Short mmCIF file of C-alpha atoms and ligand atoms in Angstrom, two decimals:
data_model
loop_
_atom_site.label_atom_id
_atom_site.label_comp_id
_atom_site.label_asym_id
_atom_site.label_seq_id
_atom_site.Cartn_x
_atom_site.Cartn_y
_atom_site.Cartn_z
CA UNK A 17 -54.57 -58.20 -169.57
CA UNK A 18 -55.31 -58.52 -173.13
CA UNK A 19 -57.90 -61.19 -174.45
CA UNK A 20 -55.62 -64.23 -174.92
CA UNK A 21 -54.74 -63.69 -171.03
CA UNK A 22 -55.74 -66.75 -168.74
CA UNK A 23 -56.79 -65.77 -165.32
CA UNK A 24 -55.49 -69.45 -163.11
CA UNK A 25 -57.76 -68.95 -159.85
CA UNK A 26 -57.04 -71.95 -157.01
CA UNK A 27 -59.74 -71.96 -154.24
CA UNK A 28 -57.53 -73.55 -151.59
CA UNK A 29 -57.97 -74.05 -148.08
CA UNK A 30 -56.48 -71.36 -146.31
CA UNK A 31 -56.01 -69.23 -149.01
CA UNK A 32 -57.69 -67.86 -153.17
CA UNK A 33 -54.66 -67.68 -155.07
CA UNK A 34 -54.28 -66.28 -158.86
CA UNK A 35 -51.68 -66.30 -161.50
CA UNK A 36 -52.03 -64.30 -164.50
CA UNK A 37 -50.31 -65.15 -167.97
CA UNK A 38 -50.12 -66.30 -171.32
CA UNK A 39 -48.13 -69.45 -172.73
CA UNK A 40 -45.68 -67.70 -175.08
CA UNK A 41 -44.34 -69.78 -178.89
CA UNK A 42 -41.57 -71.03 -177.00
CA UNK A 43 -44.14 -73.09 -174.56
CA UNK A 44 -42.93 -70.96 -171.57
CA UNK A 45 -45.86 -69.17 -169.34
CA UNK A 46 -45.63 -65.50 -168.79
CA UNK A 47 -46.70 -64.81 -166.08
CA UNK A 48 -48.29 -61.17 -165.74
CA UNK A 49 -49.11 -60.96 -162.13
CA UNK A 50 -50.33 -62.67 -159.01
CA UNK A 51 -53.17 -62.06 -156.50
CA UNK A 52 -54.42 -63.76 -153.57
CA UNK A 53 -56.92 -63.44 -150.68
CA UNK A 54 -57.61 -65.39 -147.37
CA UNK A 55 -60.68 -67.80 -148.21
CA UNK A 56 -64.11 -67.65 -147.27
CA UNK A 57 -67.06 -69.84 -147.25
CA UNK A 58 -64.89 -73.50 -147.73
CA UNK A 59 -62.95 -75.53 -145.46
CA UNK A 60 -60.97 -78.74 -146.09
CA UNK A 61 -62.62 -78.78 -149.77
CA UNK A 62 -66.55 -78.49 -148.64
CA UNK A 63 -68.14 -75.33 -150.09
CA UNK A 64 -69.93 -74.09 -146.85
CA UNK A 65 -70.65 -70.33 -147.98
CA UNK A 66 -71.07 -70.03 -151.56
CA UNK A 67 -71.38 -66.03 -151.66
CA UNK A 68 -68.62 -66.00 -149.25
CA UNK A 69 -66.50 -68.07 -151.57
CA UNK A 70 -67.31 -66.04 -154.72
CA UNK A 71 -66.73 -63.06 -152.73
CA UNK A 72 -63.01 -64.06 -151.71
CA UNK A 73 -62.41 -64.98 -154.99
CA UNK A 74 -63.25 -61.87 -156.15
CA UNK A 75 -60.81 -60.00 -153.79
CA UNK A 76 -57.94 -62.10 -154.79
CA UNK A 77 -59.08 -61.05 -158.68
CA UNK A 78 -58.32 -57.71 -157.69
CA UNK A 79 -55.25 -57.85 -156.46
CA UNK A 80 -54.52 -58.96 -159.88
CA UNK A 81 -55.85 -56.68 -161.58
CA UNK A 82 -54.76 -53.99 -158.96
CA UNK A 83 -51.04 -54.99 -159.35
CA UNK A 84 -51.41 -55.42 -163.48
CA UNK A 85 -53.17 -51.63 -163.44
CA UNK A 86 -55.70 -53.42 -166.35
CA UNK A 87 -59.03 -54.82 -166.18
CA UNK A 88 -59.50 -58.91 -165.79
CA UNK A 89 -60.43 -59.74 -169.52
CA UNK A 90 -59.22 -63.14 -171.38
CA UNK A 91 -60.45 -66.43 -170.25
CA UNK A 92 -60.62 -67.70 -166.33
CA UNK A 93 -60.30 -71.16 -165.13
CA UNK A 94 -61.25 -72.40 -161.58
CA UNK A 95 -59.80 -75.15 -159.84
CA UNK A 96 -61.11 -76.88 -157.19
CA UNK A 97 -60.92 -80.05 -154.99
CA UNK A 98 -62.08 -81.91 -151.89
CA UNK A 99 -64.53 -84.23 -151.55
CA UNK A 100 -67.38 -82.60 -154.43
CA UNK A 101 -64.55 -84.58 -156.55
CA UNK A 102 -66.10 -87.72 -157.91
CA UNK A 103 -63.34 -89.81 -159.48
CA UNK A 104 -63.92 -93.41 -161.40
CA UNK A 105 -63.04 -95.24 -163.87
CA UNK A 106 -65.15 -96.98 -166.51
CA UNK A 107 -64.56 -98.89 -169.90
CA UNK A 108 -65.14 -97.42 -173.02
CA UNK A 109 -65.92 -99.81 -176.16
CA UNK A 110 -66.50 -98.78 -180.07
CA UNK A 111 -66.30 -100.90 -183.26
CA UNK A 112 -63.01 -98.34 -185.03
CA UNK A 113 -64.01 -97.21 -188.25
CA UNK A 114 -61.73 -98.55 -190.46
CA UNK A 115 -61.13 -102.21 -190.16
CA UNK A 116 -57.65 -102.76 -189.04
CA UNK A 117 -56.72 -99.59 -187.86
CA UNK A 118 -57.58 -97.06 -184.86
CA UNK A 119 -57.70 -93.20 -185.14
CA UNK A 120 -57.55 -90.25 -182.99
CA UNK A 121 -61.58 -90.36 -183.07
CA UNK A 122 -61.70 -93.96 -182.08
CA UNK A 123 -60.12 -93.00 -179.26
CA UNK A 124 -62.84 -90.20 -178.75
CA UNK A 125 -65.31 -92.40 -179.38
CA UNK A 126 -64.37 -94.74 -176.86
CA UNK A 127 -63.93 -91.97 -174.19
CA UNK A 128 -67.07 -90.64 -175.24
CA UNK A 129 -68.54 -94.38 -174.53
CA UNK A 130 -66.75 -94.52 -171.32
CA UNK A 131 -68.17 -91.42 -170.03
CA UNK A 132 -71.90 -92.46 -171.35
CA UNK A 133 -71.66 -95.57 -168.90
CA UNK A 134 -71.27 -93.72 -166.04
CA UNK A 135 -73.13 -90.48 -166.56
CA UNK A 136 -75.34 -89.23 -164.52
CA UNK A 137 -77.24 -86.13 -165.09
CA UNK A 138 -76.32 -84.57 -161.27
CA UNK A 139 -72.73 -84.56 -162.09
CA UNK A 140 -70.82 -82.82 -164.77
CA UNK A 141 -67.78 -84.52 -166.17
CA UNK A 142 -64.33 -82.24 -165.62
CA UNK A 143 -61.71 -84.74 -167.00
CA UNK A 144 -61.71 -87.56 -169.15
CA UNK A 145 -58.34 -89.86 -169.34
CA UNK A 146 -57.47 -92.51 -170.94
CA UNK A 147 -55.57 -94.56 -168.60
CA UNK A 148 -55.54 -98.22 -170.13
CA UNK A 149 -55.72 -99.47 -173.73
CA UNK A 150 -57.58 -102.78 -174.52
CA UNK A 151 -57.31 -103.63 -178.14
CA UNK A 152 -59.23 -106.52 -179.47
CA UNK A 153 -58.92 -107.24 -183.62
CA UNK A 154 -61.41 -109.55 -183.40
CA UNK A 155 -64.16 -107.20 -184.90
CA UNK A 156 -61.68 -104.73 -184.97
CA UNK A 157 -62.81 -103.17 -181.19
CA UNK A 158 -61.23 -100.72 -178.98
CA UNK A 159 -61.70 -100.84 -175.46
CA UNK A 160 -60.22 -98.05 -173.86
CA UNK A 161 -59.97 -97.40 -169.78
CA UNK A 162 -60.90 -93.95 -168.95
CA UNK A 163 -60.28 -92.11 -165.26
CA UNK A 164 -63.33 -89.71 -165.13
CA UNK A 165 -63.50 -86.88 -162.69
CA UNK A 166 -67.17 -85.08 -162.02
CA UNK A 167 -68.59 -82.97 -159.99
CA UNK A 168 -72.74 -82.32 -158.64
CA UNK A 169 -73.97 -79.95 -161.48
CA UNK A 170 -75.28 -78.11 -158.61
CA UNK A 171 -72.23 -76.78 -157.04
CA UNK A 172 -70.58 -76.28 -160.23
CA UNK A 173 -73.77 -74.53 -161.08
CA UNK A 174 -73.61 -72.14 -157.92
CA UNK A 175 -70.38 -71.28 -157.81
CA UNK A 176 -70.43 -70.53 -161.39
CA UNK A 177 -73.80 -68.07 -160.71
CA UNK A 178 -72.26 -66.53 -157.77
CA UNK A 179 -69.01 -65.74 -159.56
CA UNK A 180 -71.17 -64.06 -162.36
CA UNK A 181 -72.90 -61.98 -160.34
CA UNK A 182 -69.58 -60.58 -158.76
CA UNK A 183 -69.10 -60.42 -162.75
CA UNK A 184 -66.57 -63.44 -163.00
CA UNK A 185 -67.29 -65.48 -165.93
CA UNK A 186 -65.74 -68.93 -166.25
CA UNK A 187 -64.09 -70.72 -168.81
CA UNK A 188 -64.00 -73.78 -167.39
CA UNK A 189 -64.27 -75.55 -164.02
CA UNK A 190 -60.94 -78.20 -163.14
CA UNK A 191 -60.02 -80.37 -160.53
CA UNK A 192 -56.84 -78.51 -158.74
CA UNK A 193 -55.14 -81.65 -157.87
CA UNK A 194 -54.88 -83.14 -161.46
CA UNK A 195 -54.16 -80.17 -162.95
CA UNK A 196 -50.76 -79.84 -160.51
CA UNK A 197 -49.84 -83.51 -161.69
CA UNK A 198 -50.79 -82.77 -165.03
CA UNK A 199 -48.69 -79.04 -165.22
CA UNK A 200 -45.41 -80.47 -164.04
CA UNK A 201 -45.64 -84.52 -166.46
CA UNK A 202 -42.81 -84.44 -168.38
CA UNK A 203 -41.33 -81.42 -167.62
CA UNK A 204 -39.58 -83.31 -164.14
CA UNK A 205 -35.92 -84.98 -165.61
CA UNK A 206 -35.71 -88.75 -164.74
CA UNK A 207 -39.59 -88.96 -164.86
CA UNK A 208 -40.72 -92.97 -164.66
CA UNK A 209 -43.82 -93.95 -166.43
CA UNK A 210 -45.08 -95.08 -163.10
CA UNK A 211 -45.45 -92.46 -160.28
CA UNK A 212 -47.61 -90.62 -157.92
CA UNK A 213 -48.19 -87.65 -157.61
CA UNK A 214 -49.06 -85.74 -154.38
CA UNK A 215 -50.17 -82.37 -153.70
CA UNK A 216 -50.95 -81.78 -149.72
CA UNK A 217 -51.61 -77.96 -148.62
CA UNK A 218 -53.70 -76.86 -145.56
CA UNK A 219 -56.69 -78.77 -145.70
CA UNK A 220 -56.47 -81.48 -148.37
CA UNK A 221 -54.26 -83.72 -150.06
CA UNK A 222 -54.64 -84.44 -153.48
CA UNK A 223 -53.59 -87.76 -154.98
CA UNK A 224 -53.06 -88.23 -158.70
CA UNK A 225 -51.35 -92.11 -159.93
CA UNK A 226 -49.52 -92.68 -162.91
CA UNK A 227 -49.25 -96.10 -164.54
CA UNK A 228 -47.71 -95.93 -168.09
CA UNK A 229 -47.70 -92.42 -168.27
CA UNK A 230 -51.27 -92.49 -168.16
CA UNK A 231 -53.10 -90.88 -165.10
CA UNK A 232 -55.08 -94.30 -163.64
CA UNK A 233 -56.29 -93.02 -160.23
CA UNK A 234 -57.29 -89.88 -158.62
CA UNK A 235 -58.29 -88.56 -155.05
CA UNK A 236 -58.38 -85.91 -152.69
CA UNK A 237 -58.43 -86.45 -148.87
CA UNK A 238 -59.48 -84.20 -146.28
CA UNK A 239 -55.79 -83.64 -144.55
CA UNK A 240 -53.56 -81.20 -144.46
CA UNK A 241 -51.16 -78.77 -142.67
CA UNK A 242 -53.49 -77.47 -140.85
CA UNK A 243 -53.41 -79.84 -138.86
CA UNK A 244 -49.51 -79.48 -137.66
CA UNK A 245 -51.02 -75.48 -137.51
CA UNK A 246 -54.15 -76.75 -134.92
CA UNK A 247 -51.46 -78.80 -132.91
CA UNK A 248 -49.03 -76.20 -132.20
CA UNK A 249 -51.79 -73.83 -131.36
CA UNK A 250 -52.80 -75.59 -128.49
CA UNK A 251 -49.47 -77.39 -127.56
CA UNK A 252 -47.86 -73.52 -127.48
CA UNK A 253 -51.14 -71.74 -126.69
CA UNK A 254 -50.52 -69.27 -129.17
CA UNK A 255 -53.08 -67.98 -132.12
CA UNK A 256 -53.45 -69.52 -135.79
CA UNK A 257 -51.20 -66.89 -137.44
CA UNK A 258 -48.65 -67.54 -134.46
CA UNK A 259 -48.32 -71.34 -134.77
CA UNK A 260 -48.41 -70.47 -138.86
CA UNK A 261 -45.38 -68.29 -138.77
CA UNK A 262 -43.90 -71.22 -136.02
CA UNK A 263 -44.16 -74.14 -138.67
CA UNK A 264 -42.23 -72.41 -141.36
CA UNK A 265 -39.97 -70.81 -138.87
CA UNK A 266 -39.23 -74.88 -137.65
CA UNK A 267 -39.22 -76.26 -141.34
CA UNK A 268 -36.13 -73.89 -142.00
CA UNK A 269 -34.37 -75.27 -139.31
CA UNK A 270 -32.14 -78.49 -139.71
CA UNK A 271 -33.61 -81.71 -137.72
CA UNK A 272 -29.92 -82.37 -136.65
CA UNK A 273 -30.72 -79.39 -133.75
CA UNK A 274 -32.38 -82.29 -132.11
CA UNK A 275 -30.91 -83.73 -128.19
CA UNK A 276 -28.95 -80.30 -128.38
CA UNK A 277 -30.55 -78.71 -125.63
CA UNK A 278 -31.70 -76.39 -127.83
CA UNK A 279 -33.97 -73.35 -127.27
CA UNK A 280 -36.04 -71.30 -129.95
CA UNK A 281 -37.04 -68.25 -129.44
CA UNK A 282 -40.81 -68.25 -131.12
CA UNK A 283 -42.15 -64.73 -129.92
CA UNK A 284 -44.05 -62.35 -132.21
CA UNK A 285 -45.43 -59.59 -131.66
CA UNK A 286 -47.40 -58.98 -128.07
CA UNK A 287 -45.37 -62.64 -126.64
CA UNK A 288 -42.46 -62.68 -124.63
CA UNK A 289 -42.54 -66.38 -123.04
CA UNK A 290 -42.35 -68.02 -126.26
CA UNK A 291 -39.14 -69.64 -125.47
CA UNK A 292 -39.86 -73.03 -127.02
CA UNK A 293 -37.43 -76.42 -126.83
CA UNK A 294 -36.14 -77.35 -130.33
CA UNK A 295 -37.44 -80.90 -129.25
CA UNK A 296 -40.96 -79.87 -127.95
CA UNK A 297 -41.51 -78.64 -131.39
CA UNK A 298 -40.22 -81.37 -132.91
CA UNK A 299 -42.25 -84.44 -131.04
CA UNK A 300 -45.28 -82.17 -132.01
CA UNK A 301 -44.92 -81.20 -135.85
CA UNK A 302 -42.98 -84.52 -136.86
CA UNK A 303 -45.79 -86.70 -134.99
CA UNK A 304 -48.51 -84.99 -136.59
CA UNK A 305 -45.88 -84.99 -140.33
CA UNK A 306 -46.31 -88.75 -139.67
CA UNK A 307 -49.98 -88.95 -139.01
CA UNK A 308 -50.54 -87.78 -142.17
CA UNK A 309 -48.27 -89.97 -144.15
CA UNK A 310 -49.42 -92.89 -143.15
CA UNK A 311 -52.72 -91.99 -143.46
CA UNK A 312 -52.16 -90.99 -147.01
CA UNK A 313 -49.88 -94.34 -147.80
CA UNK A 314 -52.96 -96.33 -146.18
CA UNK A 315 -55.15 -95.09 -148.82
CA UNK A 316 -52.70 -95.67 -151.60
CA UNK A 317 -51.49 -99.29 -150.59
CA UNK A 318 -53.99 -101.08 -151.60
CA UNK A 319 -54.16 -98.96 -155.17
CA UNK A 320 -50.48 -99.69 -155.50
CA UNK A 321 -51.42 -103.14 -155.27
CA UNK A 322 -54.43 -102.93 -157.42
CA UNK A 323 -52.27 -100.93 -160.35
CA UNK A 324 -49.01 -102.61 -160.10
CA UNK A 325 -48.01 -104.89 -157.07
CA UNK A 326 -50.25 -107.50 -159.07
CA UNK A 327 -48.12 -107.38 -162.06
CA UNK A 328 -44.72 -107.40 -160.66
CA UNK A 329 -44.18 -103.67 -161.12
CA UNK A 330 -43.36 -101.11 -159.09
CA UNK A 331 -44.19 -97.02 -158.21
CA UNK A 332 -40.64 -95.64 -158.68
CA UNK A 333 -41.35 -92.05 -158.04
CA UNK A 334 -43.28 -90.04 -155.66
CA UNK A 335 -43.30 -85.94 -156.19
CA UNK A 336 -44.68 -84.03 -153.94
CA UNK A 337 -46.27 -80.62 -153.83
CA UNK A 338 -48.53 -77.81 -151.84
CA UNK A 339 -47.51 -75.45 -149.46
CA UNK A 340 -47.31 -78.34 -147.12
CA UNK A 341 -45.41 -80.50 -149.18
CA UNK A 342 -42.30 -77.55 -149.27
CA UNK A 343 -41.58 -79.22 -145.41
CA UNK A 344 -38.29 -80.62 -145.97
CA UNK A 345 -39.45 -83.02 -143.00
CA UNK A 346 -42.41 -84.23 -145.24
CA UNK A 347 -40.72 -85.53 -148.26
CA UNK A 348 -38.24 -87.58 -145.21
CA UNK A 349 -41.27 -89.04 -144.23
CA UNK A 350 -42.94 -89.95 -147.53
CA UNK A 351 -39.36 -91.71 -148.55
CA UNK A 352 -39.54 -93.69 -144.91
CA UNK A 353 -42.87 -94.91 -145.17
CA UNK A 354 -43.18 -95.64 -148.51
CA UNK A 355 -39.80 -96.65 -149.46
CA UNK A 356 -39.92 -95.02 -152.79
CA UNK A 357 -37.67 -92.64 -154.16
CA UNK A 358 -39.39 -88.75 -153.07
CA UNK A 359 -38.93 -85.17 -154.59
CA UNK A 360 -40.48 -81.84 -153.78
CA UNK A 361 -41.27 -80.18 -156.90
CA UNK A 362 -42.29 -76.75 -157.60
CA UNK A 363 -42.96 -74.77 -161.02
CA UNK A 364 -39.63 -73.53 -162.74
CA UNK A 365 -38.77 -71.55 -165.44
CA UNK A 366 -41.02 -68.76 -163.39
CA UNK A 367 -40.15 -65.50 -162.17
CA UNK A 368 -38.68 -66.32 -158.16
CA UNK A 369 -41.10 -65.04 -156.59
CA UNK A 370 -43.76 -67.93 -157.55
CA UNK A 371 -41.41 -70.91 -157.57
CA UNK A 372 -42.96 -72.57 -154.94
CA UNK A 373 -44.83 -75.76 -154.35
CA UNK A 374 -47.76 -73.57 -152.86
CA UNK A 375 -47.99 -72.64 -156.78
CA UNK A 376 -48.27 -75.28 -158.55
CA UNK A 377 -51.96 -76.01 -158.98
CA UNK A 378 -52.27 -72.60 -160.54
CA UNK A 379 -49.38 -73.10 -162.62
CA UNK A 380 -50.99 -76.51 -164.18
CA UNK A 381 -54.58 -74.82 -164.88
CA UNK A 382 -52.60 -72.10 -166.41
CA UNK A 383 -50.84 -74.54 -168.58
CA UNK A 384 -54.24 -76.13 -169.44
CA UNK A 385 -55.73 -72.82 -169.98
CA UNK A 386 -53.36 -71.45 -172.10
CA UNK A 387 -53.01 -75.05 -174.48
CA UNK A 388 -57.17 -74.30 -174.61
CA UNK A 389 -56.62 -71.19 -176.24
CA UNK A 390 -54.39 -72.18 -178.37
CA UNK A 391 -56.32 -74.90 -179.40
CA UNK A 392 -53.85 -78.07 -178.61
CA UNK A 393 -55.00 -80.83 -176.69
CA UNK A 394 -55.42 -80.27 -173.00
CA UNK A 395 -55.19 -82.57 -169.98
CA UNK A 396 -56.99 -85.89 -170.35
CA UNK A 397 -56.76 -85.58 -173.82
CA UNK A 398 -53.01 -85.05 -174.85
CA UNK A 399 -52.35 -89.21 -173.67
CA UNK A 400 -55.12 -89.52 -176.27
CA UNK A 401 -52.59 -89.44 -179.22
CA UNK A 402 -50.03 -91.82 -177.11
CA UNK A 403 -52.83 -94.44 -177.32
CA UNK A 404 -53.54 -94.09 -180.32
CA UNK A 405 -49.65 -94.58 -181.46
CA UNK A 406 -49.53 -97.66 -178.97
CA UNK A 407 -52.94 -99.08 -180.58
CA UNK A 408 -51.11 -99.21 -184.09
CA UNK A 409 -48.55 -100.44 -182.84
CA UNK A 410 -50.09 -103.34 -181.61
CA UNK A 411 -52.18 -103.94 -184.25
CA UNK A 412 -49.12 -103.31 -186.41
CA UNK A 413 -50.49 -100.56 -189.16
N1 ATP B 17 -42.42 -72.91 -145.96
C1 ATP B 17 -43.38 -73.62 -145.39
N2 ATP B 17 -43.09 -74.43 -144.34
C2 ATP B 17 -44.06 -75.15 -143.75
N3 ATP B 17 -45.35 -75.13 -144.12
C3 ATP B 17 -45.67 -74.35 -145.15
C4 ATP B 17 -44.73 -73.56 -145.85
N4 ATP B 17 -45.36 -72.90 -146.82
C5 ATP B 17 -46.66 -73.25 -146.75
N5 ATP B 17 -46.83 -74.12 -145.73
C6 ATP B 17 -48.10 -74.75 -145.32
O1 ATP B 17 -48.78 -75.18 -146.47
C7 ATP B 17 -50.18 -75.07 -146.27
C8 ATP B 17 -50.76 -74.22 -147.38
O2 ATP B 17 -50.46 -74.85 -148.60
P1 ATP B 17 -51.32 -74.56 -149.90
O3 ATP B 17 -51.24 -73.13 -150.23
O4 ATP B 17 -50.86 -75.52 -150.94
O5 ATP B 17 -52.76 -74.94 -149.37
P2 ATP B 17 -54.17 -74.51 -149.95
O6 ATP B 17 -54.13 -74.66 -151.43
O7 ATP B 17 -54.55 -73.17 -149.42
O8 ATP B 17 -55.14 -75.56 -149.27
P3 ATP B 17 -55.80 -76.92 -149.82
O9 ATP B 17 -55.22 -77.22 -151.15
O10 ATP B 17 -55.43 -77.92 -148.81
O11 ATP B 17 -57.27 -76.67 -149.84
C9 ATP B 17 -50.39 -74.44 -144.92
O12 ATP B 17 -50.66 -75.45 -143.97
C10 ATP B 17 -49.03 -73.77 -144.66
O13 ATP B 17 -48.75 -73.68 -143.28
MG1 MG B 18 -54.30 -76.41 -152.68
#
């Protein structure tokens, strides 16, 4: 890996996973290699073990390097998520500095403004977006609406001294959830300007609303497939990996085998009575699907209210993503329940073997990493220069 390399590490649930590249001219990400490790030390996005944590990160590092044969130089971004996310929003206000007209660093300004409101010197601020424009000429002022996303300085602060000692040195600290959204905007065809985003994986589903284009709304809630995983565990008495291997075995399968009289044969390795009805296993895994859906649409109802209901509009897209969200059954659900138009997406353009929704939050904090380096704006900043084009529009300059 040479110095411009971005190491894309995503502490998930179940498991550390890594993708190394580069963004090349063309925009594409080359991706070098992959590593991953079962995690340690953090369940359903709650840091419980910080060594532990460091120390699977570390492992999945090597693999990296391991399968690259070079040592892990260039710069290293870490997402996370869960509940140490602390996501608001808060109004930004600055006189512009030119009567009559508003500039990039107006914008910045009122960002800057935005995030002053709010700060607090326990958490450190990961994102700043500007999610609604509010432009008063009357003494030529901006008011911009930012989405913040922070995180207690002590966590960030831990994890960052525990990965140092293990010799990892970070670039930068994002929130995993965001940066999936953020990776795949405007690269999905037939994107609306209003949609939602939603990444679920083992342990937590991360929630990330567009209105205008403009991320307005953020979240992560502790839910995941490990929860269909728990259920067939004790429904088929079988261990973790068993009931792991079961899932994806079931999510291949077409829901049509249901009333058949169908019978699976589930055994691995050491089993022999895992003869299992088609239906058994579908009353468990599409209850629990369903559990989890409307769970999720309870939380965003009232948001989708909040945002748009109010105005007349509508969400006219939902994507989903996560190793969870790659259950054809899931993205049935979502369209049921919410009644809004549902696709599973997954990074393209990449090498087979890591097109897959499991790989998207690594694929987005590559993205971001690799517009860092190269010095263009990065995520929470790029609708920056949208604003700015709407505010002189409106104030027609
Ligand atoms: N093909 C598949 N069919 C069904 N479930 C799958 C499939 N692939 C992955 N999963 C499930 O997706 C989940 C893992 O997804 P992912 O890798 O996105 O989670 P994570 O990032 O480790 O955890 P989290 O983001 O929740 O902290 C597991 O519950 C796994 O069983
Ligand atoms: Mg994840």
């Amino acid at each position: 890996m040479d110095k411009k390399s971005i190491l894309a590490i995503d502490v998930g649930t179940g498991m550390v996973k890594v993708l190394a590249g580069r963004q090349e001219t063309d925009g594409r990400i080359e991706l070098y290699g992959s590593g991953a490790a079962p995690t340690a030390g953090y369940v359903r996005g709650v840091i419980t073990d910080v060594s532990a944590l460091a120390y699977s990160i570390r492992q999945a590092i090597e693999c990296v390097v391991m399968a690259t044969d070079s040592h892990a130089a260039g710069s290293v971004y870490l997402g996370i998520s869960g509940s140490m996310l602390v996501a608001q929003n808060s109004m930004g206000t600055v006189a512009t500095a030119t009567s009559g007209s508003v500039t990039n660093a107006d914008v910045e300004r009122a960002c800057k403004a935005a995030v002053f409101s709010v700060a607090n010197s326990e958490y450190e601020v990961l994102h700043v977006f500007p999610a609604k424009e509010v432009i008063t000429q009357l003494g030529a002022a901006l008011e911009v609406e930012t989405h913040i996303v922070s995180a207690p300085q002590s966590i960030l602060q831990g994890l960052s001294n525990a990965l140092s000692e293990s010799g990892i040195q970070l670039n930068g600290i994002v929130a995993s959830g965001i940066m999936a959204a953020e990776g795949m905007n405007k690269e999905l065809p037939g994107q609306p300007a209003n949609f939602i985003f939603i990444d679920i994986g083992a342990g937590v589903t991360d929630i990330s609303m567009y209105v205008g284009g403009c991320l307005c709304s953020s979240a992560s809630l502790p839910l995941g497939g490990d929860y269909i995983t728990n259920d067939l565990m004790q429904g088929l008495s079988v261990s973790r990996a068993h009931a792991e291997e079961i899932k994806r075995y079931y999510s291949r399968l077409s829901p049509n085998l249901r009333n058949q009289g169908i019978v699976l044969d589930c055994n691995d390795y050491g089993t022999v009575d895992k003869h299992i009805p088609f239906d058994f296993l579908y009353d468990i895994i599409e209850s629990r699907v369903d559990e989890i859906v409307t769970l999720v649409y309870s939380y965003l109802k009232p948001l989708q209210e909040e945002y748009l209901t109010n105005q007349g509009q509508a969400f006219e897209a939902i994507y989903l993503t996560g190793g969870c969200g790659a259950m054809p059954s899931v993205a049935t659900c979502v369209t049921k329940v919410f009644q809004i138009h549902t696709e599973t997406v997954k990074p393209e353009g990449l090498a087979a073997e890591y097109v897959h929704p499991a790989n998207t939050v690594c694929y987005g904090i590559l993205k971001h990493g690799s517009r860092i380096s190269a010095n263009e704006p990065v995520a929470g900043r790029s609708a920056w220069s949208l604003l700015v084009h709407k505010a002189k529009k409106l104030l027609k300059i």
